[in-house]
CSV table of C-alpha atoms and ligand atoms in Angstrom, one decimal:
chain,number,residue,atom,x,y,z
A,1,UNK,CA,24.2,-0.5,3.6
A,2,UNK,CA,22.2,-1.7,0.5
A,3,UNK,CA,18.5,-2.2,0.8
A,4,UNK,CA,18.9,-6.0,0.4
A,5,UNK,CA,21.5,-6.2,3.1
A,6,UNK,CA,19.1,-4.3,5.5
A,7,UNK,CA,16.3,-6.8,4.6
A,8,UNK,CA,18.6,-9.7,5.3
A,9,UNK,CA,19.6,-8.3,8.7
A,10,UNK,CA,16.0,-7.8,9.6
A,11,UNK,CA,15.1,-11.3,8.5
A,12,UNK,CA,18.0,-12.8,10.5
A,13,UNK,CA,16.7,-11.1,13.6
A,14,UNK,CA,13.2,-12.4,12.9
A,15,UNK,CA,14.6,-15.9,12.5
A,16,UNK,CA,16.1,-15.6,16.0
A,17,UNK,CA,12.8,-14.5,17.4
A,18,UNK,CA,11.0,-17.3,15.6
A,19,UNK,CA,13.3,-19.8,17.3
A,20,UNK,CA,13.0,-18.1,20.6
A,21,UNK,CA,9.2,-18.2,20.5
A,22,UNK,CA,8.5,-21.4,18.8
A,23,UNK,CA,11.5,-23.4,19.8
A,24,UNK,CA,14.4,-25.0,17.9
A,25,UNK,CA,13.5,-27.1,14.9
A,26,UNK,CA,15.2,-29.1,12.2
A,27,UNK,CA,13.1,-27.3,9.6
A,28,UNK,CA,14.8,-24.7,7.4
A,29,UNK,CA,13.6,-21.1,7.9
A,30,UNK,CA,12.9,-19.0,4.8
A,31,UNK,CA,12.8,-15.2,4.6
A,32,UNK,CA,10.3,-12.9,2.9
A,33,UNK,CA,9.8,-9.2,2.3
A,34,UNK,CA,6.8,-7.3,0.9
A,35,UNK,CA,7.0,-3.5,0.6
A,36,UNK,CA,4.5,-0.7,1.4
A,37,UNK,CA,3.6,1.6,-1.4
A,38,UNK,CA,3.3,5.3,-2.0
A,39,UNK,CA,0.7,6.4,-4.5
A,40,UNK,CA,2.3,9.3,-6.5
A,41,UNK,CA,-1.1,10.2,-8.0
A,42,UNK,CA,-4.3,8.5,-9.3
A,43,UNK,CA,-6.3,8.4,-6.1
A,44,UNK,CA,-9.7,6.7,-5.7
A,45,UNK,CA,-9.8,5.6,-9.3
A,46,UNK,CA,-8.4,2.1,-9.1
A,47,UNK,CA,-11.9,0.8,-8.3
A,48,UNK,CA,-13.2,2.5,-11.4
A,49,UNK,CA,-10.6,0.7,-13.6
A,50,UNK,CA,-8.5,3.9,-13.9
A,51,UNK,CA,-4.8,4.5,-14.5
A,52,UNK,CA,-2.8,5.0,-11.3
A,53,UNK,CA,0.8,5.8,-10.5
A,54,UNK,CA,2.1,4.1,-7.4
A,55,UNK,CA,5.7,3.1,-6.4
A,56,UNK,CA,7.0,0.6,-3.8
A,57,UNK,CA,8.8,1.9,-0.7
A,58,UNK,CA,11.9,0.6,1.0
A,59,UNK,CA,9.9,-0.2,4.1
A,60,UNK,CA,7.5,-3.1,4.4
A,61,UNK,CA,6.6,-6.4,6.0
A,62,UNK,CA,9.3,-8.9,6.8
A,63,UNK,CA,8.7,-12.5,7.7
A,64,UNK,CA,10.6,-15.6,8.8
A,65,UNK,CA,8.7,-18.8,8.2
A,66,UNK,CA,9.2,-22.6,8.5
A,67,UNK,CA,7.2,-25.8,8.5
A,68,UNK,CA,5.4,-26.1,11.9
A,69,UNK,CA,5.4,-29.0,14.3
A,70,UNK,CA,1.8,-28.7,15.2
A,71,UNK,CA,-1.2,-28.8,12.9
A,72,UNK,CA,-2.4,-25.5,11.4
A,73,UNK,CA,-0.7,-22.2,11.3
A,74,UNK,CA,0.8,-20.2,14.1
A,75,UNK,CA,1.6,-16.5,13.5
A,76,UNK,CA,3.3,-13.9,15.7
A,77,UNK,CA,4.2,-10.3,15.0
A,78,UNK,CA,6.8,-8.1,16.8
A,79,UNK,CA,4.0,-5.6,17.5
A,80,UNK,CA,1.7,-8.0,19.4
A,81,UNK,CA,2.8,-10.1,22.3
A,82,UNK,CA,1.0,-13.4,21.6
A,83,UNK,CA,0.8,-16.2,19.1
A,84,UNK,CA,-2.4,-16.5,17.0
A,85,UNK,CA,-3.2,-20.1,15.9
A,86,UNK,CA,-5.7,-21.1,13.3
A,87,UNK,CA,-6.5,-24.4,11.4
A,88,UNK,CA,-5.7,-24.9,7.7
A,89,UNK,CA,-9.4,-24.8,6.9
A,90,UNK,CA,-10.9,-22.9,4.0
A,91,UNK,CA,-13.9,-22.0,6.2
A,92,UNK,CA,-11.7,-19.8,8.6
A,93,UNK,CA,-13.7,-17.0,10.2
A,94,UNK,CA,-12.8,-13.4,10.9
A,95,UNK,CA,-12.4,-13.0,14.7
A,96,UNK,CA,-12.2,-9.6,16.3
A,97,UNK,CA,-9.7,-10.9,18.9
A,98,UNK,CA,-7.3,-12.1,16.2
A,99,UNK,CA,-6.8,-8.4,15.3
A,100,UNK,CA,-3.9,-8.0,12.7
A,101,UNK,CA,-3.8,-11.8,12.2
A,102,UNK,CA,-7.1,-11.6,10.3
A,103,UNK,CA,-5.1,-10.3,7.3
A,104,UNK,CA,-2.9,-13.4,7.0
A,105,UNK,CA,-6.0,-15.6,7.9
A,106,UNK,CA,-8.0,-14.1,5.0
A,107,UNK,CA,-5.2,-14.9,2.5
A,108,UNK,CA,-4.8,-18.5,3.9
A,109,UNK,CA,-8.5,-19.0,3.6
A,110,UNK,CA,-8.5,-17.9,0.0
A,111,UNK,CA,-5.6,-20.1,-1.1
A,112,UNK,CA,-7.2,-23.1,0.6
A,113,UNK,CA,-10.5,-22.4,-1.2
A,114,UNK,CA,-8.6,-22.5,-4.5
A,115,UNK,CA,-7.2,-25.9,-3.5
A,116,UNK,CA,-3.6,-25.1,-2.4
A,117,UNK,CA,-2.1,-27.9,-0.2
A,118,UNK,CA,-0.5,-25.9,2.5
A,119,UNK,CA,1.7,-27.6,5.2
A,120,UNK,CA,1.6,-26.5,8.9
A,121,UNK,CA,3.5,-23.3,9.3
A,122,UNK,CA,5.1,-21.1,11.9
A,123,UNK,CA,5.5,-17.4,10.9
A,124,UNK,CA,7.1,-14.4,12.6
A,125,UNK,CA,6.3,-11.0,11.0
A,126,UNK,CA,7.7,-7.6,11.5
A,127,UNK,CA,6.5,-4.4,9.8
A,128,UNK,CA,8.3,-1.0,9.6
A,129,UNK,CA,5.7,1.0,7.5
A,130,UNK,CA,4.9,4.2,9.3
A,131,UNK,CA,1.4,5.7,9.8
A,132,UNK,CA,-1.6,4.9,7.6
A,133,UNK,CA,-2.0,5.3,3.8
A,134,UNK,CA,1.1,3.3,2.8
A,135,UNK,CA,-0.6,-0.1,2.4
A,136,UNK,CA,0.6,-1.9,5.4
A,137,UNK,CA,-2.3,-4.4,5.2
A,138,UNK,CA,-1.7,-5.1,1.5
A,139,UNK,CA,2.0,-5.6,2.3
A,140,UNK,CA,1.2,-8.2,5.0
A,141,UNK,CA,-1.3,-9.9,2.7
A,142,UNK,CA,1.1,-10.2,-0.2
A,143,UNK,CA,3.9,-11.3,2.1
A,144,UNK,CA,1.6,-14.1,3.3
A,145,UNK,CA,0.8,-15.1,-0.2
A,146,UNK,CA,4.5,-15.4,-1.0
A,147,UNK,CA,5.0,-17.6,2.1
A,148,UNK,CA,2.0,-19.8,1.1
A,149,UNK,CA,3.3,-20.2,-2.5
A,150,UNK,CA,6.8,-20.9,-1.3
A,151,UNK,CA,5.9,-23.7,1.1
A,152,UNK,CA,3.0,-25.2,-0.9
A,153,UNK,CA,4.5,-25.0,-4.4
A,154,UNK,CA,1.1,-23.6,-5.5
A,155,UNK,CA,1.1,-21.0,-8.2
A,156,UNK,CA,-1.8,-19.0,-9.6
A,157,UNK,CA,-0.5,-18.9,-13.2
A,158,UNK,CA,2.4,-20.3,-15.2
A,159,UNK,CA,3.7,-17.0,-16.4
A,160,UNK,CA,5.5,-15.2,-13.5
A,161,UNK,CA,4.0,-11.8,-14.3
A,162,UNK,CA,0.5,-13.3,-14.6
A,163,UNK,CA,1.0,-15.2,-11.4
A,164,UNK,CA,1.8,-11.9,-9.6
A,165,UNK,CA,-1.3,-10.2,-11.1
A,166,UNK,CA,-3.4,-13.1,-9.8
A,167,UNK,CA,-1.7,-12.9,-6.4
A,168,UNK,CA,-2.7,-9.2,-6.3
A,169,UNK,CA,-6.3,-10.1,-7.2
A,170,UNK,CA,-6.5,-12.9,-4.7
A,171,UNK,CA,-5.2,-10.8,-1.8
A,172,UNK,CA,-7.5,-7.9,-2.7
A,173,UNK,CA,-10.4,-10.4,-2.7
A,174,UNK,CA,-9.3,-11.7,0.6
A,175,UNK,CA,-9.3,-8.1,2.1
A,176,UNK,CA,-12.7,-7.4,0.5
A,177,UNK,CA,-14.4,-10.5,1.8
A,178,UNK,CA,-12.6,-11.5,4.9
A,179,UNK,CA,-11.7,-8.1,6.3
A,180,UNK,CA,-14.7,-6.3,4.8
A,181,UNK,CA,-12.8,-3.4,3.3
A,182,UNK,CA,-14.1,-2.7,-0.2
A,183,UNK,CA,-10.6,-1.6,-1.4
A,184,UNK,CA,-9.6,-1.6,-5.1
A,185,UNK,CA,-6.7,-3.6,-6.4
A,186,UNK,CA,-4.0,-0.9,-6.6
A,187,UNK,CA,-2.3,-1.6,-3.2
A,188,UNK,CA,-1.9,-5.3,-3.5
A,189,UNK,CA,-0.9,-5.0,-7.2
A,190,UNK,CA,1.8,-2.4,-6.3
A,191,UNK,CA,3.2,-4.5,-3.6
A,192,UNK,CA,3.3,-7.7,-5.8
A,193,UNK,CA,4.6,-6.0,-8.9
A,194,UNK,CA,6.8,-3.1,-7.8
A,195,UNK,CA,10.3,-2.4,-9.2
A,196,UNK,CA,13.2,-0.6,-7.5
A,197,UNK,CA,13.7,3.0,-8.8
A,198,UNK,CA,10.5,3.0,-10.8
A,199,UNK,CA,6.9,4.2,-10.6
A,200,UNK,CA,4.2,2.0,-12.1
A,201,UNK,CA,1.7,3.4,-14.5
A,202,UNK,CA,-0.9,0.8,-13.8
A,203,UNK,CA,-4.1,0.1,-15.6
A,204,UNK,CA,-6.3,-1.2,-12.8
A,205,UNK,CA,-8.7,-3.0,-15.2
A,206,UNK,CA,-6.0,-5.2,-16.8
A,207,UNK,CA,-3.1,-4.7,-14.3
A,208,UNK,CA,-0.9,-3.9,-17.3
A,209,UNK,CA,2.0,-1.8,-16.1
A,210,UNK,CA,4.4,0.6,-17.7
A,211,UNK,CA,7.4,1.0,-15.4
A,212,UNK,CA,8.6,4.6,-15.4
A,213,UNK,CA,12.0,5.6,-14.0
A,214,UNK,CA,11.7,8.2,-11.2
A,215,UNK,CA,14.2,10.9,-11.8
A,216,UNK,CA,14.4,12.2,-8.2
A,217,UNK,CA,18.2,12.8,-8.2
A,218,UNK,CA,18.1,16.4,-7.1
A,219,UNK,CA,15.0,16.0,-5.0
A,220,UNK,CA,13.8,13.7,-2.2
A,221,UNK,CA,10.4,12.1,-2.1
A,222,UNK,CA,9.4,12.8,1.5
A,223,UNK,CA,6.7,10.9,3.3
A,224,UNK,CA,5.2,12.8,6.2
A,225,UNK,CA,3.2,10.9,8.8
A,226,UNK,CA,0.6,13.1,10.5
A,227,UNK,CA,0.7,10.5,13.4
A,228,UNK,CA,-3.1,10.8,13.5
A,229,UNK,CA,-4.4,7.3,13.2
A,230,UNK,CA,-7.4,6.1,11.1
A,231,UNK,CA,-8.5,2.9,9.5
A,232,UNK,CA,-10.1,2.4,6.1
A,233,UNK,CA,-12.8,0.2,7.6
A,234,UNK,CA,-14.2,3.0,9.7
A,235,UNK,CA,-13.6,5.8,7.2
A,236,UNK,CA,-15.7,7.2,4.4
A,237,UNK,CA,-14.0,4.8,2.0
A,238,UNK,CA,-16.8,2.4,1.5
A,239,UNK,CA,-19.2,5.4,1.2
A,240,UNK,CA,-17.1,6.9,-1.7
A,241,UNK,CA,-17.0,3.5,-3.4
A,242,UNK,CA,-20.8,3.4,-3.4
A,243,UNK,CA,-21.0,6.9,-4.8
A,244,UNK,CA,-18.5,6.0,-7.5
A,245,UNK,CA,-20.6,3.0,-8.5
A,246,UNK,CA,-23.7,5.2,-8.8
A,247,UNK,CA,-21.7,7.7,-10.9
A,248,UNK,CA,-20.3,4.9,-13.1
A,249,UNK,CA,-23.8,3.6,-13.8
A,250,UNK,CA,-25.2,7.0,-14.8
A,251,UNK,CA,-22.2,7.9,-17.0
A,252,UNK,CA,-22.2,4.4,-18.5
A,253,UNK,CA,-25.9,4.6,-19.4
A,254,UNK,CA,-25.3,8.0,-21.1
A,255,UNK,CA,-22.1,7.2,-22.9
A,256,UNK,CA,-22.0,3.5,-23.2
A,257,UNK,CA,-18.5,3.6,-21.6
A,258,UNK,CA,-17.9,0.5,-19.6
A,259,UNK,CA,-15.0,2.0,-17.6
A,260,UNK,CA,-15.8,5.3,-16.0
A,261,UNK,CA,-12.2,6.5,-15.7
A,262,UNK,CA,-11.5,6.0,-19.4
A,263,UNK,CA,-14.1,8.5,-20.6
A,264,UNK,CA,-12.3,10.8,-23.1
A,265,UNK,CA,-11.5,14.3,-21.7
A,266,UNK,CA,-13.7,16.1,-24.3
A,267,UNK,CA,-16.8,14.4,-22.8
A,268,UNK,CA,-16.1,15.8,-19.3
A,269,UNK,CA,-18.6,18.7,-19.4
A,270,UNK,CA,-21.4,16.6,-20.9
A,271,UNK,CA,-20.7,13.9,-18.2
A,272,UNK,CA,-20.8,16.4,-15.4
A,273,UNK,CA,-24.1,17.8,-16.7
A,274,UNK,CA,-25.7,14.5,-15.9
A,275,UNK,CA,-25.5,15.3,-12.2
A,276,UNK,CA,-27.9,17.9,-10.8
A,277,UNK,CA,-27.0,16.8,-7.2
A,278,UNK,CA,-24.0,19.0,-6.1
A,279,UNK,CA,-22.4,16.3,-4.1
A,280,UNK,CA,-22.4,13.7,-6.9
A,281,UNK,CA,-21.2,16.3,-9.4
A,282,UNK,CA,-18.2,17.0,-7.2
A,283,UNK,CA,-17.4,13.3,-6.8
A,284,UNK,CA,-17.7,12.8,-10.5
A,285,UNK,CA,-15.4,15.8,-11.2
A,286,UNK,CA,-12.7,14.1,-9.2
A,287,UNK,CA,-13.2,10.7,-10.8
A,288,UNK,CA,-13.2,12.1,-14.3
A,289,UNK,CA,-10.3,14.6,-13.9
A,290,UNK,CA,-7.9,12.4,-11.9
A,291,UNK,CA,-7.0,10.2,-14.9
A,292,UNK,CA,-5.9,13.4,-16.8
A,293,UNK,CA,-3.6,14.3,-13.9
A,294,UNK,CA,-2.0,10.8,-13.9
A,295,UNK,CA,-1.2,11.3,-17.6
A,296,UNK,CA,0.1,14.8,-17.0
A,297,UNK,CA,2.3,13.7,-14.1
A,298,UNK,CA,3.8,10.8,-16.1
A,299,UNK,CA,4.5,13.2,-19.0
A,300,UNK,CA,6.1,15.8,-16.7
A,301,UNK,CA,8.4,13.1,-15.2
A,302,UNK,CA,9.3,11.7,-18.6
A,303,UNK,CA,10.6,15.1,-19.6
A,304,UNK,CA,12.4,15.7,-16.3
A,305,UNK,CA,9.9,18.5,-15.4
A,306,UNK,CA,9.7,18.1,-11.7
A,307,UNK,CA,8.1,21.5,-11.3
A,308,UNK,CA,5.3,20.5,-13.6
A,309,UNK,CA,5.0,17.2,-11.8
A,310,UNK,CA,4.7,19.0,-8.5
A,311,UNK,CA,1.9,21.2,-9.8
A,312,UNK,CA,-0.1,18.2,-10.8
A,313,UNK,CA,0.4,16.8,-7.3
A,314,UNK,CA,-1.0,20.0,-5.8
A,315,UNK,CA,-4.0,20.0,-8.1
A,316,UNK,CA,-4.6,16.3,-7.2
A,317,UNK,CA,-4.7,17.2,-3.5
A,318,UNK,CA,-7.2,20.1,-4.1
A,319,UNK,CA,-9.5,17.7,-6.0
A,320,UNK,CA,-9.4,15.1,-3.2
A,321,UNK,CA,-9.9,17.7,-0.4
A,322,UNK,CA,-12.6,19.8,-2.1
A,323,UNK,CA,-14.4,17.5,-4.5
A,324,UNK,CA,-13.9,14.0,-3.1
A,325,UNK,CA,-13.7,15.2,0.5
A,326,UNK,CA,-11.4,12.5,1.8
A,327,UNK,CA,-8.8,14.8,3.4
A,328,UNK,CA,-8.7,16.1,7.0
A,329,UNK,CA,-7.3,19.0,9.0
A,330,UNK,CA,-3.9,17.5,9.9
A,331,UNK,CA,-3.1,16.3,6.3
A,332,UNK,CA,-4.4,19.6,4.8
A,333,UNK,CA,-2.2,21.5,7.2
A,334,UNK,CA,0.9,19.5,6.2
A,335,UNK,CA,0.1,19.7,2.5
A,336,UNK,CA,-0.5,23.5,2.6
A,337,UNK,CA,2.7,24.2,4.6
A,338,UNK,CA,4.7,21.9,2.3
A,339,UNK,CA,3.4,23.6,-0.8
A,340,UNK,CA,4.3,27.0,0.7
A,341,UNK,CA,7.8,25.9,1.5
A,342,UNK,CA,10.4,27.2,-1.0
A,343,UNK,CA,12.2,24.1,-2.2
A,344,UNK,CA,9.1,21.9,-2.2
A,345,UNK,CA,7.8,21.4,-5.8
A,346,UNK,CA,4.5,19.8,-4.8
A,347,UNK,CA,2.6,17.9,-2.1
A,348,UNK,CA,-0.5,15.8,-1.6
A,349,UNK,CA,-2.2,13.3,0.6
A,350,UNK,CA,-1.5,9.7,-0.4
A,351,UNK,CA,-3.8,6.7,0.1
A,352,UNK,CA,-7.5,6.5,0.4
A,353,UNK,CA,-8.2,8.4,3.6
A,354,UNK,CA,-6.6,11.8,4.5
A,355,UNK,CA,-8.4,12.1,7.8
A,356,UNK,CA,-5.0,10.9,9.2
A,357,UNK,CA,-2.1,8.9,7.9
A,358,UNK,CA,0.6,10.1,5.6
A,359,UNK,CA,1.2,12.7,2.8
A,360,UNK,CA,4.0,13.1,0.3
A,361,UNK,CA,6.1,16.0,-0.7
A,362,UNK,CA,8.8,16.4,-3.3
A,363,UNK,CA,11.6,18.5,-1.8
A,364,UNK,CA,14.9,19.8,-3.0
A,365,UNK,CA,17.6,17.6,-1.5
A,366,UNK,CA,19.5,20.5,0.0
A,367,UNK,CA,16.4,21.9,1.6
A,368,UNK,CA,15.2,18.7,3.3
A,369,UNK,CA,16.6,19.6,6.8
A,370,UNK,CA,15.0,23.0,6.7
A,371,UNK,CA,11.8,21.5,5.4
A,372,UNK,CA,11.5,19.1,8.3
A,373,UNK,CA,12.3,21.7,10.8
A,374,UNK,CA,9.9,24.4,9.5
A,375,UNK,CA,6.9,22.1,8.7
A,376,UNK,CA,7.5,20.0,11.8
A,377,UNK,CA,7.5,23.1,14.1
A,378,UNK,CA,4.4,24.6,12.6
A,379,UNK,CA,2.5,21.3,12.8
A,380,UNK,CA,3.6,20.7,16.4
A,381,UNK,CA,2.5,24.2,17.4
A,382,UNK,CA,-0.9,23.7,15.7
A,383,UNK,CA,-1.8,20.2,16.9
A,384,UNK,CA,0.3,19.6,20.0
A,385,UNK,CA,2.2,16.6,18.6
A,386,UNK,CA,5.0,16.2,16.1
A,387,UNK,CA,4.8,14.6,12.6
A,388,UNK,CA,7.3,12.0,11.5
A,389,UNK,CA,9.4,12.4,8.3
A,390,UNK,CA,10.6,9.6,6.2
A,391,UNK,CA,12.8,10.2,3.1
A,392,UNK,CA,11.5,7.5,0.7
A,393,UNK,CA,13.5,5.2,-1.4
A,394,UNK,CA,11.8,3.3,-4.1
A,395,UNK,CA,12.6,-0.4,-3.5
A,396,UNK,CA,11.7,-3.7,-5.1
A,397,UNK,CA,8.3,-5.5,-5.1
A,398,UNK,CA,7.6,-8.5,-2.9
A,399,UNK,CA,10.3,-11.2,-2.9
A,400,UNK,CA,11.7,-14.2,-1.1
A,401,UNK,CA,15.1,-13.0,0.4
A,402,UNK,CA,17.9,-15.3,-0.5
A,403,UNK,CA,19.9,-16.2,2.6
A,404,UNK,CA,23.4,-14.8,2.5
A,405,UNK,CA,25.7,-16.3,5.1
A,406,UNK,CA,28.2,-13.4,4.8
A,407,UNK,CA,25.8,-11.2,6.8
A,408,UNK,CA,26.3,-11.4,10.5
A,409,UNK,CA,22.9,-11.0,12.2
A,410,UNK,CA,23.0,-8.5,15.1
A,411,UNK,CA,21.7,-10.2,18.1
A,412,UNK,CA,19.4,-8.2,20.3
A,413,UNK,CA,21.2,-6.5,23.2
A,414,UNK,CA,24.6,-7.0,21.4
B,1,LIG,C1,-6.8,2.6,-0.5
B,1,LIG,C2,-7.4,1.4,-1.2
B,1,LIG,C3,-7.0,1.4,-2.7
B,1,LIG,C4,-7.3,2.8,-3.4
B,1,LIG,C5,-6.8,3.9,-2.5
B,1,LIG,C6,-7.3,5.2,-3.0
B,1,LIG,O1,-5.5,2.6,-0.4
B,1,LIG,O2,-6.9,0.2,-0.7
B,1,LIG,O3,-7.6,0.4,-3.4
B,1,LIG,O4,-8.6,2.9,-3.6
B,1,LIG,O5,-7.3,3.8,-1.1
B,1,LIG,O6,-6.7,5.5,-4.2
C-alpha cells in the first residue's frame, strides 16, 4: 500500500470517529496529515542559526475536521477519552488539565492574534509517532496550522514556500510562548517543508533548504525507541539553550560573528580558548563542531559514501553525549550496541533529549532482522523492558489529503 493510501485510510477512520463523537452534520469533513521528523545530524544548533539535516517520517499526526455546530473549537484525540473545548479568543490560556490540547490551543491563539477569521471547528486527531524525539508536538502544531488555514482562507504569505516558512515560525513561536518550551525552529520547519525521499539541509537562520536525495537503497534507516519517556519541558533543554546564548555572546564579542554556528572552522581553537570554564568549553566545542559534521554528512551522502556518513553520525553522538551531555543510559546503550553490530554503519541519538526517546541507526537491509534481535535482546536483558524498532520511510511534508472515493474505509471491528 502506498503511503498516501495509508494516510487516506487513517483519515477515513477518523472521519467515522468524528461523526460518532460529534454527531452527524451537513458540513463536509476535510483530512490532514503532518509528519514527524528524524534529525539525521545537526543537533542543538538550530537555535544558534546553524545548518541542520532533518527528514520527514512516514508517521505523523492525522486529523479529520469540519465546521462545528457550536461556537468555539472542540478537539478530541484517539489517545484521550474526552473532548476539549475552547473559545476562538486570542487570549486563550494554557491549562494543565487540557494536556495535549494545549498544542492546538497555542496555534489557534497565535493565528487569532494575527487576525485570522476562524470559523467554529470540530477536529479529531490521531498520532502514530512512537516515543520521544521525533517531533510529535511540532507535527500536531503544524497539522493544526493547516486546518486553520484551510478553513479560514488565511495565509501567512503569498508565495507558497514563504507561507510554509512563516507557518513554521508561527508554530515554533506558539510552542515557545504558549507551551513554554524554548525550542528552535527545526522541528516545525521540517514538518512544514519536508519532501518524500529527501533530507533537508536547512539553514535555521533563513529557513532556506537544499533538498538532498537520501540514497538508502541498500540500507534501512532504523528508528529505535528506548521506550523510556521524557519531555523537553522537564529536561535540560532550556538549560542548554541558556548556555548556548552565553557562548554565542562571548564568541560574538570576540569575533564579531552574529551567528555562532557559522564561525569558520579555522577559528575553532581561538574560540574555544575564550572559555576557561570546562563546562562551557565542552558545550562550545559541540556547538562549533556540529556544523562541520553536518557538511561532512551531506558530502558523504552526495558521493554515496554510507560508511563515511555513518562515521559522522557516530562522532555526532559522542559529541552530544560527552560535550553537550544530553544523552542518557538507555540511548547510549542502544547507540553503542548498534555501532558494534556488523552491518550497522552508524548510529546516534536524535532530537533534543537523549535521556529517553529514540535513536537512529543505518543498517544493511539484509541484516535488519538480526539487528533487531541482537540489539533488542541485549537491551531487554540490561533494562528489563524491550525497545521498539521502526524501519523509517521518508515521506512528504504536511498536507491536506485529497479525498479519494475509491478507497474503502475499514470500519472498526470489521
Ligand atoms: C528539539 C527542539 C529543536 C532542536 C532539537 C535539538 O527537537 O524542538 O528545536 O533544538 O531539539 O537539535
